[in-house]
Coordinates of C-alpha atoms and ligand atoms in Angstrom, one line a residue:
X227 CA 3.0 -29.6 -55.8
X228 CA 3.0 -26.9 -58.1
X229 CA 0.3 -26.5 -60.9
X230 CA 0.1 -24.1 -63.6
X231 CA -3.3 -23.3 -64.9
X232 CA -3.9 -21.3 -68.2
X233 CA -7.3 -19.5 -67.9
X234 CA -9.0 -17.8 -65.1
X235 CA -12.8 -18.5 -66.0
X236 CA -14.8 -20.5 -63.6
X237 CA -13.5 -23.7 -64.5
X238 CA -9.7 -22.6 -64.1
X239 CA -10.4 -20.5 -60.6
X240 CA -12.4 -23.8 -59.5
X241 CA -9.6 -26.1 -60.3
X242 CA -7.0 -23.8 -58.4
X243 CA -9.4 -23.6 -55.6
X244 CA -9.8 -27.4 -55.0
X245 CA -6.2 -28.0 -55.6
X246 CA -5.6 -25.4 -53.0
X247 CA -7.8 -27.4 -50.5
X248 CA -5.9 -30.4 -51.5
X249 CA -2.7 -28.9 -50.3
X250 CA -1.2 -28.1 -53.6
X251 CA 0.1 -24.8 -55.2
X252 CA -1.8 -23.5 -58.2
X253 CA -0.6 -20.5 -60.4
X254 CA -3.3 -19.3 -62.6
X255 CA -2.3 -17.4 -65.7
X256 CA -5.0 -15.3 -67.2
X257 CA -4.7 -13.7 -70.9
X258 CA -6.9 -10.9 -70.2
X259 CA -6.9 -8.1 -67.4
X260 CA -10.2 -9.3 -66.0
X261 CA -11.2 -12.4 -64.4
X262 CA -14.0 -14.8 -65.0
X263 CA -13.8 -15.7 -68.7
X264 CA -17.4 -15.9 -70.1
X265 CA -18.5 -14.4 -66.8
X266 CA -16.3 -11.4 -66.8
X267 CA -18.0 -7.8 -66.2
X268 CA -16.7 -4.4 -66.4
X269 CA -17.5 -1.1 -64.8
X270 CA -18.2 1.8 -67.1
X271 CA -17.2 5.4 -66.5
X272 CA -20.5 5.9 -64.6
X273 CA -19.8 3.2 -62.3
X274 CA -22.4 0.9 -64.1
X275 CA -21.6 -2.7 -64.6
X276 CA -22.0 -4.5 -67.9
X277 CA -21.4 -8.3 -68.3
X278 CA -20.4 -11.0 -70.9
X279 CA -23.7 -12.6 -70.2
X280 CA -26.7 -12.6 -68.3
X281 CA -26.1 -15.2 -65.8
X282 CA -28.7 -17.6 -64.1
X283 CA -28.0 -19.9 -61.1
X284 CA -30.3 -22.7 -61.0
X285 CA -31.2 -25.2 -58.0
X286 CA -30.0 -27.9 -60.1
X287 CA -26.4 -26.7 -59.7
X288 CA -25.1 -28.8 -56.9
X289 CA -21.4 -27.9 -57.4
X290 CA -21.9 -24.4 -57.8
X291 CA -24.1 -24.1 -54.6
X292 CA -21.4 -26.2 -52.6
X293 CA -18.9 -23.8 -53.9
X294 CA -20.9 -20.9 -52.7
X295 CA -21.2 -22.6 -49.3
X296 CA -17.5 -23.4 -49.2
X297 CA -16.6 -19.6 -50.0
X298 CA -19.1 -18.6 -47.3
X299 CA -21.0 -16.4 -49.9
X300 CA -24.5 -18.1 -50.0
X301 CA -26.3 -14.9 -49.1
X302 CA -25.0 -13.4 -52.6
X303 CA -27.6 -15.4 -54.5
X304 CA -31.0 -13.7 -55.0
X305 CA -33.3 -16.5 -55.4
X306 CA -36.6 -15.7 -57.2
X307 CA -40.0 -17.1 -56.9
X308 CA -40.1 -20.7 -58.5
X309 CA -41.6 -19.8 -61.7
X310 CA -40.8 -19.5 -65.4
X311 CA -42.2 -16.4 -67.1
X312 CA -42.6 -16.1 -71.0
X313 CA -43.8 -12.8 -73.0
X314 CA -46.6 -13.8 -75.2
X315 CA -45.8 -12.1 -78.6
X316 CA -49.5 -12.5 -79.5
X317 CA -50.8 -10.3 -76.8
X318 CA -47.9 -7.8 -76.3
X319 CA -47.2 -6.7 -72.8
X320 CA -48.6 -9.9 -71.4
X321 CA -46.8 -12.7 -69.7
X322 CA -47.5 -16.5 -69.3
X323 CA -46.3 -18.1 -66.2
X324 CA -45.4 -21.7 -65.2
X325 CA -45.7 -21.5 -61.4
X326 CA -44.2 -24.4 -59.5
X327 CA -46.1 -25.2 -56.4
X328 CA -44.4 -26.2 -53.1
X329 CA -44.8 -30.1 -53.9
X330 CA -42.2 -32.6 -54.2
X331 CA -40.7 -33.5 -57.8
X332 CA -42.0 -34.3 -60.2
X333 CA -45.4 -33.2 -59.0
X334 CA -44.3 -29.4 -58.7
X335 CA -43.2 -29.7 -62.4
X336 CA -46.1 -31.6 -63.6
X337 CA -48.7 -29.0 -61.7
X338 CA -46.8 -26.1 -63.3
X339 CA -47.3 -27.4 -66.9
X340 CA -51.0 -28.6 -66.3
X341 CA -51.9 -25.3 -64.9
X342 CA -50.5 -23.4 -67.8
X343 CA -53.1 -23.1 -70.5
X344 CA -52.0 -19.8 -72.4
X345 CA -49.2 -21.6 -74.0
X346 CA -50.2 -25.3 -74.4
X347 CA -53.4 -27.3 -75.2
X348 CA -54.4 -30.3 -73.1
X349 CA -53.3 -32.4 -76.2
X350 CA -50.0 -30.9 -76.3
X351 CA -49.4 -31.6 -72.7
X352 CA -50.5 -35.3 -72.9
X353 CA -48.3 -36.0 -76.0
X354 CA -45.3 -34.1 -74.6
X355 CA -45.7 -36.2 -71.2
X356 CA -45.9 -39.3 -73.0
X357 CA -42.8 -38.4 -75.1
X358 CA -40.8 -38.0 -71.8
X359 CA -41.5 -41.2 -70.1
X360 CA -38.6 -43.0 -71.3
X361 CA -36.2 -40.1 -70.3
X362 CA -37.8 -40.3 -66.9
X363 CA -37.7 -44.1 -66.6
X364 CA -34.4 -44.7 -68.0
X365 CA -32.7 -41.3 -66.9
X366 CA -29.5 -40.1 -68.2
X367 CA -28.6 -43.2 -70.1
X368 CA -31.5 -42.6 -72.5
X369 CA -30.9 -38.9 -72.3
X370 CA -27.4 -39.5 -73.6
X371 CA -28.4 -41.8 -76.3
X372 CA -30.6 -38.9 -77.9
X373 CA -27.4 -37.2 -78.8
X374 CA -28.0 -38.3 -82.3
X375 CA -31.1 -36.5 -82.8
X376 CA -31.5 -32.6 -82.9
X377 CA -34.6 -31.7 -80.2
X378 CA -36.9 -31.1 -83.4
X379 CA -36.2 -34.4 -84.8
X380 CA -36.6 -35.9 -81.2
X381 CA -40.1 -34.0 -81.1
X382 CA -41.2 -35.3 -84.5
X383 CA -40.2 -38.9 -83.5
X384 CA -42.4 -38.7 -80.4
X385 CA -45.1 -37.1 -82.6
X386 CA -45.3 -34.2 -80.3
X387 CA -47.2 -31.3 -82.1
X388 CA -45.1 -28.7 -83.7
X389 CA -47.0 -26.0 -81.4
X390 CA -44.9 -27.3 -78.3
X391 CA -41.7 -26.5 -80.0
X392 CA -42.9 -23.1 -81.2
X393 CA -44.4 -22.1 -78.0
X394 CA -41.9 -23.3 -75.4
X395 CA -38.7 -24.8 -76.8
X396 CA -37.7 -22.2 -79.3
X397 CA -37.1 -20.1 -76.1
X398 CA -35.6 -22.9 -74.0
X399 CA -33.2 -23.9 -76.7
X400 CA -31.8 -20.4 -77.2
X401 CA -31.6 -20.0 -73.4
X402 CA -29.5 -23.1 -73.2
X403 CA -27.1 -22.7 -76.0
X404 CA -28.2 -19.9 -78.1
X405 CA -29.3 -21.7 -81.0
X406 CA -32.8 -23.0 -82.2
X407 CA -34.3 -26.6 -81.6
X408 CA -33.6 -27.8 -85.3
X409 CA -30.0 -27.5 -84.4
X410 CA -29.5 -28.3 -80.6
X411 CA -28.9 -31.8 -79.5
X412 CA -32.0 -33.5 -78.0
X413 CA -29.6 -34.4 -74.9
X414 CA -29.2 -30.8 -74.0
X415 CA -33.1 -30.1 -73.5
X416 CA -33.8 -33.4 -72.2
X417 CA -30.9 -33.2 -69.5
X418 CA -32.3 -29.8 -68.5
X419 CA -35.9 -31.3 -68.3
X420 CA -34.7 -34.2 -66.3
X421 CA -33.2 -32.1 -63.8
X422 CA -35.9 -29.7 -63.4
X423 CA -38.7 -32.4 -63.3
X424 CA -36.4 -34.9 -60.9
X425 CA -35.4 -32.3 -58.3
X426 CA -37.9 -30.2 -56.5
X427 CA -35.9 -26.8 -56.8
X428 CA -34.0 -27.8 -60.0
X429 CA -35.5 -25.1 -62.0
X430 CA -35.5 -22.4 -59.3
X431 CA -33.5 -19.5 -60.4
X432 CA -31.0 -17.1 -58.7
X433 CA -29.2 -13.9 -59.7
X434 CA -25.9 -13.1 -58.3
X435 CA -26.2 -9.8 -56.1
X436 CA -23.6 -8.0 -58.3
X437 CA -20.8 -8.5 -61.1
X438 CA -19.7 -12.0 -61.2
X439 CA -16.2 -10.7 -61.3
X440 CA -16.4 -9.1 -57.9
X441 CA -19.1 -11.1 -56.1
X442 CA -17.8 -14.8 -57.3
X443 CA -14.6 -14.7 -58.9
X444 CA -12.6 -12.7 -56.3
X445 CA -13.7 -14.8 -53.4
X446 CA -12.4 -17.8 -55.3
X447 CA -8.9 -15.8 -56.0
X448 CA -8.9 -14.9 -52.2
X449 CA -9.1 -18.3 -51.3
X450 CA -6.4 -19.5 -53.8
X451 CA -4.0 -16.8 -52.7
X452 CA -4.8 -17.5 -48.9
X453 CA -3.7 -21.2 -49.8
X454 CA -0.5 -19.9 -51.2
X455 CA -1.5 -20.2 -54.6
X456 CA -1.4 -17.2 -57.3
X457 CA -3.7 -15.7 -59.9
X458 CA -1.8 -13.6 -62.5
X459 CA -4.0 -11.4 -65.1
X460 CA -2.4 -10.2 -68.3
X461 CA -0.4 -13.3 -68.5
X462 CA -1.3 -15.1 -71.9
X463 CA 0.0 -18.7 -72.3
X464 CA 1.7 -18.7 -75.7
X465 CA 3.0 -22.2 -76.0
X466 CA 3.1 -25.3 -74.4
X467 CA 6.7 -26.3 -74.0
X468 CA 7.7 -29.9 -74.4
X469 CA 10.5 -31.8 -72.8
X470 CA 12.4 -33.7 -75.6
X471 CA 14.7 -35.3 -73.5
X472 CA 12.1 -37.2 -71.3
X473 CA 9.1 -37.1 -73.3
X474 CA 7.3 -40.2 -72.1
X475 CA 7.3 -39.3 -68.4
X476 CA 6.7 -35.5 -67.9
X477 CA 6.1 -34.5 -71.8
X478 CA 5.1 -30.7 -70.6
X479 CA 8.2 -28.9 -69.3
X480 CA 6.6 -25.2 -69.2
X481 CA 4.0 -22.8 -70.2
X482 CA 5.7 -20.0 -72.3
X483 CA 3.9 -16.8 -71.2
X484 CA 4.0 -13.5 -73.2
X485 CA 5.7 -10.8 -71.0
X486 CA 3.4 -7.7 -70.3
X487 CA 4.1 -4.1 -71.7
X488 CA 7.0 -5.4 -73.9
X489 CA 9.0 -7.4 -71.5
X490 CA 10.3 -10.6 -72.5
X491 CA 8.5 -13.9 -72.5
X492 CA 8.8 -16.1 -69.4
X493 CA 8.6 -19.7 -68.6
X494 CA 6.5 -21.1 -65.9
X495 CA 7.5 -24.4 -64.7
X496 CA 5.3 -26.7 -62.5
X497 CA 4.7 -30.4 -61.5
X498 CA 1.5 -30.5 -63.8
X499 CA -0.1 -28.4 -66.2
X500 CA -3.7 -27.5 -67.1
X501 CA -5.5 -26.0 -70.1
X502 CA -8.5 -24.0 -68.8
X503 CA -8.9 -22.1 -71.9
X504 CA -11.9 -22.5 -74.1
X505 CA -11.8 -25.2 -76.5
X506 CA -11.1 -22.8 -79.6
X507 CA -7.9 -21.3 -78.6
X508 CA -6.7 -24.6 -77.1
X509 CA -7.1 -26.2 -80.6
X510 CA -4.9 -23.6 -82.0
X511 CA -2.2 -24.1 -79.3
X512 CA -1.9 -27.9 -79.5
X513 CA 1.7 -28.8 -80.5
X514 CA 1.9 -30.6 -83.8
X515 CA 2.9 -34.2 -82.0
X516 CA -0.4 -34.0 -80.0
X517 CA -2.6 -33.2 -83.3
X518 CA -2.2 -36.8 -84.3
X519 CA -3.6 -38.3 -81.2
X520 CA -7.3 -39.3 -81.4
X521 CA -8.1 -37.7 -78.1
X522 CA -7.1 -34.3 -79.4
X523 CA -8.4 -34.9 -82.8
X524 CA -11.9 -35.1 -81.5
X525 CA -11.6 -31.6 -80.3
X526 CA -12.0 -30.6 -84.1
X527 CA -15.7 -31.5 -83.5
X528 CA -16.2 -28.6 -81.0
X529 CA -16.6 -25.1 -81.7
X530 CA -17.8 -21.9 -79.8
X531 CA -21.2 -20.5 -80.7
X532 CA -21.5 -16.7 -81.2
X533 CA -23.9 -14.8 -78.7
X534 CA -24.5 -11.0 -77.9
X535 CA -25.2 -9.5 -74.5
X536 CA -27.0 -6.2 -74.8
X537 CA -27.3 -3.8 -71.9
X538 CA -30.0 -0.9 -72.2
X539 CA -30.6 1.9 -69.6
X540 CA -33.8 3.7 -69.7
X541 CA -35.0 7.1 -68.0
X542 CA -37.9 5.1 -66.6
X543 CA -39.2 1.7 -65.2
X544 CA -40.4 -0.4 -68.0
X545 CA -41.6 -3.4 -65.6
X546 CA -41.4 -4.4 -61.9
X547 CA -41.0 -8.1 -62.6
X548 CA -38.2 -9.4 -60.5
X549 CA -37.0 -12.5 -62.6
X550 CA -35.9 -14.0 -65.7
X551 CA -38.1 -13.5 -68.8
X552 CA -38.2 -15.6 -71.8
X553 CA -38.6 -13.1 -74.6
X554 CA -40.1 -15.5 -77.4
X555 CA -38.8 -13.1 -79.9
X556 CA -37.0 -14.2 -82.9
X557 CA -34.2 -11.8 -82.2
X558 CA -33.8 -12.0 -78.5
X559 CA -33.6 -14.9 -76.1
X560 CA -33.8 -14.3 -72.1
X561 CA -33.5 -11.0 -70.6
X562 CA -34.2 -9.3 -67.1
X563 CA -34.7 -5.8 -65.7
X564 CA -31.5 -6.1 -63.5
X565 CA -32.5 -2.7 -61.7
X566 CA -35.1 -5.2 -60.0
X567 CA -33.3 -8.6 -60.0
X568 CA -29.9 -7.8 -58.8
X569 CA -29.0 -5.8 -55.5
X570 CA -26.0 -3.9 -57.0
X571 CA -27.7 -2.8 -59.9
X572 CA -30.8 -1.8 -58.2
X573 CA -32.8 1.4 -59.1
X574 CA -36.5 2.1 -58.1
X575 CA -37.1 4.7 -60.8
X576 CA -35.1 3.4 -63.8
X577 CA -34.8 0.2 -65.8
X578 CA -31.5 -1.6 -67.0
X579 CA -32.4 -4.5 -69.2
X580 CA -29.8 -7.1 -69.8
X581 CA -30.9 -9.0 -72.9
X582 CA -29.2 -12.0 -74.7
X583 CA -29.4 -11.8 -78.4
X584 CA -29.5 -15.3 -80.2
X585 CA -29.0 -17.0 -82.5
X586 CA -26.4 -14.2 -83.0
X587 CA -24.4 -15.7 -86.3
X588 CA -26.0 -13.1 -88.4
X589 CA -25.5 -10.2 -86.0
X590 CA -21.9 -10.8 -84.6
X591 CA -20.5 -8.6 -87.5
X592 CA -22.9 -6.0 -87.3
X593 CA -22.3 -2.5 -85.6
X594 CA -23.5 -1.9 -82.1
X595 CA -25.8 0.7 -83.7
X596 CA -27.6 -1.8 -85.6
X597 CA -27.8 -4.3 -82.7
X598 CA -29.4 -1.5 -80.5
X599 CA -31.7 -0.4 -83.2
X600 CA -32.9 -4.0 -84.0
X601 CA -33.1 -4.7 -80.1
X602 CA -35.2 -1.6 -79.6
X603 CA -37.5 -2.6 -82.3
X604 CA -38.2 -5.8 -80.6
X605 CA -38.6 -3.9 -77.3
X606 CA -41.5 -1.8 -78.6
X607 CA -43.3 -5.1 -79.4
X608 CA -42.5 -6.4 -75.8
X609 CA -43.4 -3.2 -74.1
X610 CA -45.8 -1.5 -76.3
X611 CA -47.3 0.9 -73.6
X612 CA -43.8 2.2 -72.9
X613 CA -42.8 3.1 -76.5
X614 CA -46.0 4.7 -77.9
X615 CA -48.0 7.8 -76.4
X616 CA -47.0 11.0 -75.5
X617 CA -43.8 10.3 -73.4
X618 CA -42.2 7.3 -74.7
X619 CA -39.4 5.6 -72.6
X620 CA -36.0 7.1 -73.5
X621 CA -32.8 5.1 -73.9
X622 CA -30.2 6.7 -71.9
X623 CA -27.1 4.5 -72.9
X624 CA -26.1 1.3 -73.9
X625 CA -23.3 -1.4 -73.8
X626 CA -23.0 -4.4 -76.0
X627 CA -20.8 -7.3 -75.4
X628 CA -20.0 -9.7 -78.4
X629 CA -18.7 -13.2 -77.9
X630 CA -17.9 -14.8 -81.4
X631 CA -17.1 -18.1 -79.9
X632 CA -18.8 -18.5 -76.3
X633 CA -19.6 -22.2 -75.2
X634 CA -19.3 -25.3 -77.6
X635 CA -22.2 -25.2 -80.0
X636 CA -24.2 -28.2 -78.8
X637 CA -25.4 -29.8 -82.1
X638 CA -26.4 -33.6 -82.4
X639 CA -23.0 -35.8 -82.0
X640 CA -20.9 -33.2 -79.7
X641 CA -21.1 -35.8 -76.7
X642 CA -18.5 -37.9 -78.4
X643 CA -16.3 -35.2 -79.0
X644 CA -16.0 -33.8 -75.5
X645 CA -12.9 -35.0 -73.8
X646 CA -12.1 -36.3 -70.3
X647 CA -10.1 -34.1 -67.9
X648 CA -7.1 -36.6 -68.1
X649 CA -5.5 -36.5 -71.3
X650 CA -2.9 -38.9 -73.0
X651 CA 0.0 -36.5 -72.1
X652 CA 0.8 -37.5 -68.3
X653 CA 1.4 -34.0 -66.8
X654 CA -1.1 -32.2 -68.8
X655 CA -4.9 -31.9 -67.9
X656 CA -8.0 -30.3 -69.3
X657 CA -10.6 -28.3 -67.5
X658 CA -13.6 -26.3 -69.0
X659 CA -17.2 -26.4 -69.5
X660 CA -16.8 -28.3 -72.8
X661 CA -14.8 -31.2 -70.9
X662 CA -16.9 -34.4 -70.3
X663 CA -19.0 -33.8 -67.2
X664 CA -22.9 -34.3 -66.9
X665 CA -23.9 -30.3 -66.8
X666 CA -23.2 -29.4 -70.3
X667 CA -21.9 -25.9 -71.2
X668 CA -22.7 -23.9 -68.1
X669 CA -21.4 -22.2 -64.8
X670 CA -22.1 -25.5 -63.0
X671 CA -20.3 -27.5 -65.7
X672 CA -17.2 -25.3 -65.5
X673 CA -17.0 -25.4 -61.8
X674 CA -17.7 -29.3 -61.7
X675 CA -14.9 -29.6 -64.5
X676 CA -12.6 -27.8 -62.4
X677 CA -13.2 -29.8 -59.5
X678 CA -12.8 -33.1 -61.3
X679 CA -9.6 -31.9 -62.8
X680 CA -8.2 -31.1 -59.4
X681 CA -9.1 -34.6 -58.3
X682 CA -7.4 -36.3 -61.4
X683 CA -4.3 -34.0 -60.6
X684 CA -4.1 -35.0 -57.0
X685 CA -4.5 -38.8 -58.0
X686 CA -1.7 -38.3 -60.5
X687 CA 0.7 -37.0 -57.8
X688 CA -0.5 -39.7 -55.5
X689 CA 0.2 -42.3 -58.0
X690 CA 3.7 -41.1 -58.0
X691 CA 3.6 -41.4 -61.9
X692 CA 5.6 -38.4 -62.2
X693 CA 9.5 -38.7 -62.1
X694 CA 11.4 -35.7 -61.7
X695 CA 9.3 -32.9 -60.3
X696 CA 10.0 -29.5 -61.6
X697 CA 10.8 -26.9 -59.3
X698 CA 10.1 -22.9 -59.2
X699 CA 9.2 -20.8 -62.3
Ligands
FAD194 C1 -24.1 -14.7 -72.9 C2 -23.9 -16.0 -72.0 C3 -24.9 -16.3 -71.2 C4 -24.7 -17.4 -70.4 N1 -25.6 -17.6 -69.4 C5 -25.5 -18.6 -68.7 C6 -26.4 -18.8 -67.5 O1 -27.4 -18.2 -67.4 N2 -26.2 -19.9 -66.6 C7 -25.1 -20.7 -66.7 O2 -24.8 -21.6 -66.0 N3 -24.1 -20.4 -67.6 C8 -24.3 -19.5 -68.6 N4 -23.3 -19.3 -69.7 C9 -22.4 -20.2 -69.7 C10 -20.9 -19.9 -68.8 O3 -20.7 -18.6 -68.7 C11 -19.8 -20.6 -69.2 O4 -20.4 -22.1 -69.3 C12 -18.8 -20.6 -68.1 O5 -18.6 -19.4 -67.7 C13 -17.5 -21.2 -68.9 O6 -16.2 -21.4 -67.9 P1 -15.1 -21.8 -68.4 O7 -14.0 -21.5 -67.4 O8 -15.1 -23.3 -68.8 O9 -14.6 -21.1 -69.7 P2 -14.3 -19.4 -69.9 O10 -15.1 -18.7 -68.9 O11 -14.1 -19.0 -71.4 O12 -12.8 -19.3 -69.4 C14 -11.5 -19.4 -70.1 C15 -10.6 -18.4 -69.8 O13 -9.2 -18.7 -70.4 C16 -8.8 -17.6 -70.7 N5 -7.6 -17.8 -71.9 C17 -8.0 -17.9 -73.2 N6 -6.8 -18.2 -73.8 C18 -5.8 -18.1 -73.0 C19 -4.5 -18.1 -73.0 N7 -3.8 -18.4 -74.1 N8 -3.7 -18.2 -71.7 C20 -4.4 -17.6 -70.7 N9 -5.6 -17.7 -70.5 C21 -6.4 -17.8 -71.6 C22 -9.8 -16.7 -71.3 O14 -9.7 -15.2 -71.1 C23 -11.0 -17.0 -70.2 O15 -10.8 -16.2 -68.9 C24 -23.5 -18.0 -70.4 C25 -22.5 -17.6 -71.2 C26 -22.7 -16.3 -72.0 C27 -21.5 -16.2 -73.0

């Protein structure tokens, strides 16, 4: 059966890959000239890559790891030491580490927390540990119920000292959803903590060995095309066309795709249709008839959060740390020296820092120069030795990638707004990290949603629910 998919981000590509595995023929239509959506990357005129986001793969990503295995590209994941490393703003140039020993979960996590005495006092650890007991005992059910609270409210409710939030969870919250603990839903942090504490390698991190576009999206495309499917770039879906003669059976009759370079628009027909677009453009494209439906109305509660990815190339090495770093700076979230962490960006003499600027709502409208200037001022605090004295580090060049609406902003109450992959429209499905799956807005969530959507479409075909099946396109 033929399936038209709008969007070649990880969700759209994963959906297409799993449909191919099930013997169906996907045609993926991507608006831009680049694969990957929020993992898209570009090469500049010097041959250096820059990316939409600094991306980390976790041990707690079973569907993503399975996908790497299925594509036979597991060696492209560069696993790092099992640690979490934080800058110490009060002693610039130093780091505090949570090192996970080789013990079963949750003992490795508990040991990592107990052995770190820079950031948390014993009383903080005990209060926090007690607060986590319901999540550990009742699991995901409890975690979902906490969606009514922000993480700050949850900490307060459990009488956990404000120091715990300040020292650890501002950084974690910014890393997970680009917002602060007073905005983020408690469900997000508790989901991550649960995975990290319940799975031995849950918090172990890997970097991809090159750009996600080339090293992850391209093998997906190769698999899709080898199975008879297609991925077309510069093919923006403009409109969902509805079958007015047969609205109850196969309500969607085609995707109207804008023609490239002045050519006329085309209609792509298929047996089933998928939106793998982010939620913000999807909301704008909903046909008026659908907007009345409760299922689609709930999408109004979801909106992408702004974030900025900053890349800075220096004339010398700033650090030899081969890992993700939590900056704990008010301006920045996580960062990494990609010249150490990623094989394709490797350089033994010069650093390339990739830094996530979040929360970004006050910065998204500012110029690249203003963003670089503010980032450099923060770096002078993080690496004081390199930016003072006779020969301070020189910035050679930079790239800034702004995403005004990235992953959905996971404030309290959002879980209720997240839609299932199956919609009330028989031959129309959704996929994307914002759709309901247990991994929130992440690469793992996108890949899992793609797989769930492919399974839902296969059941729809198997059920024989569709009457007249479309041909060609
Ligand atoms: C700065 C940053 C850092 C991140 N860090 C991490 C991390 O460390 N770990 C992690 O797991 N996740 C991380 N994420 C989140 C992760 O990137 C996303 O959750 C995931 O990539 C979303 O995939 P998706 O397919 O759901 O959506 P998208 O990637 O947004 O894909 C949607 C696609 O639809 C296309 N599209 C839109 N409109 C149309 C149209 N009309 N017609 C056709 N195509 C259309 C878009 O161009 C895009 O390609 C990060 C994100 C950002 C922005």
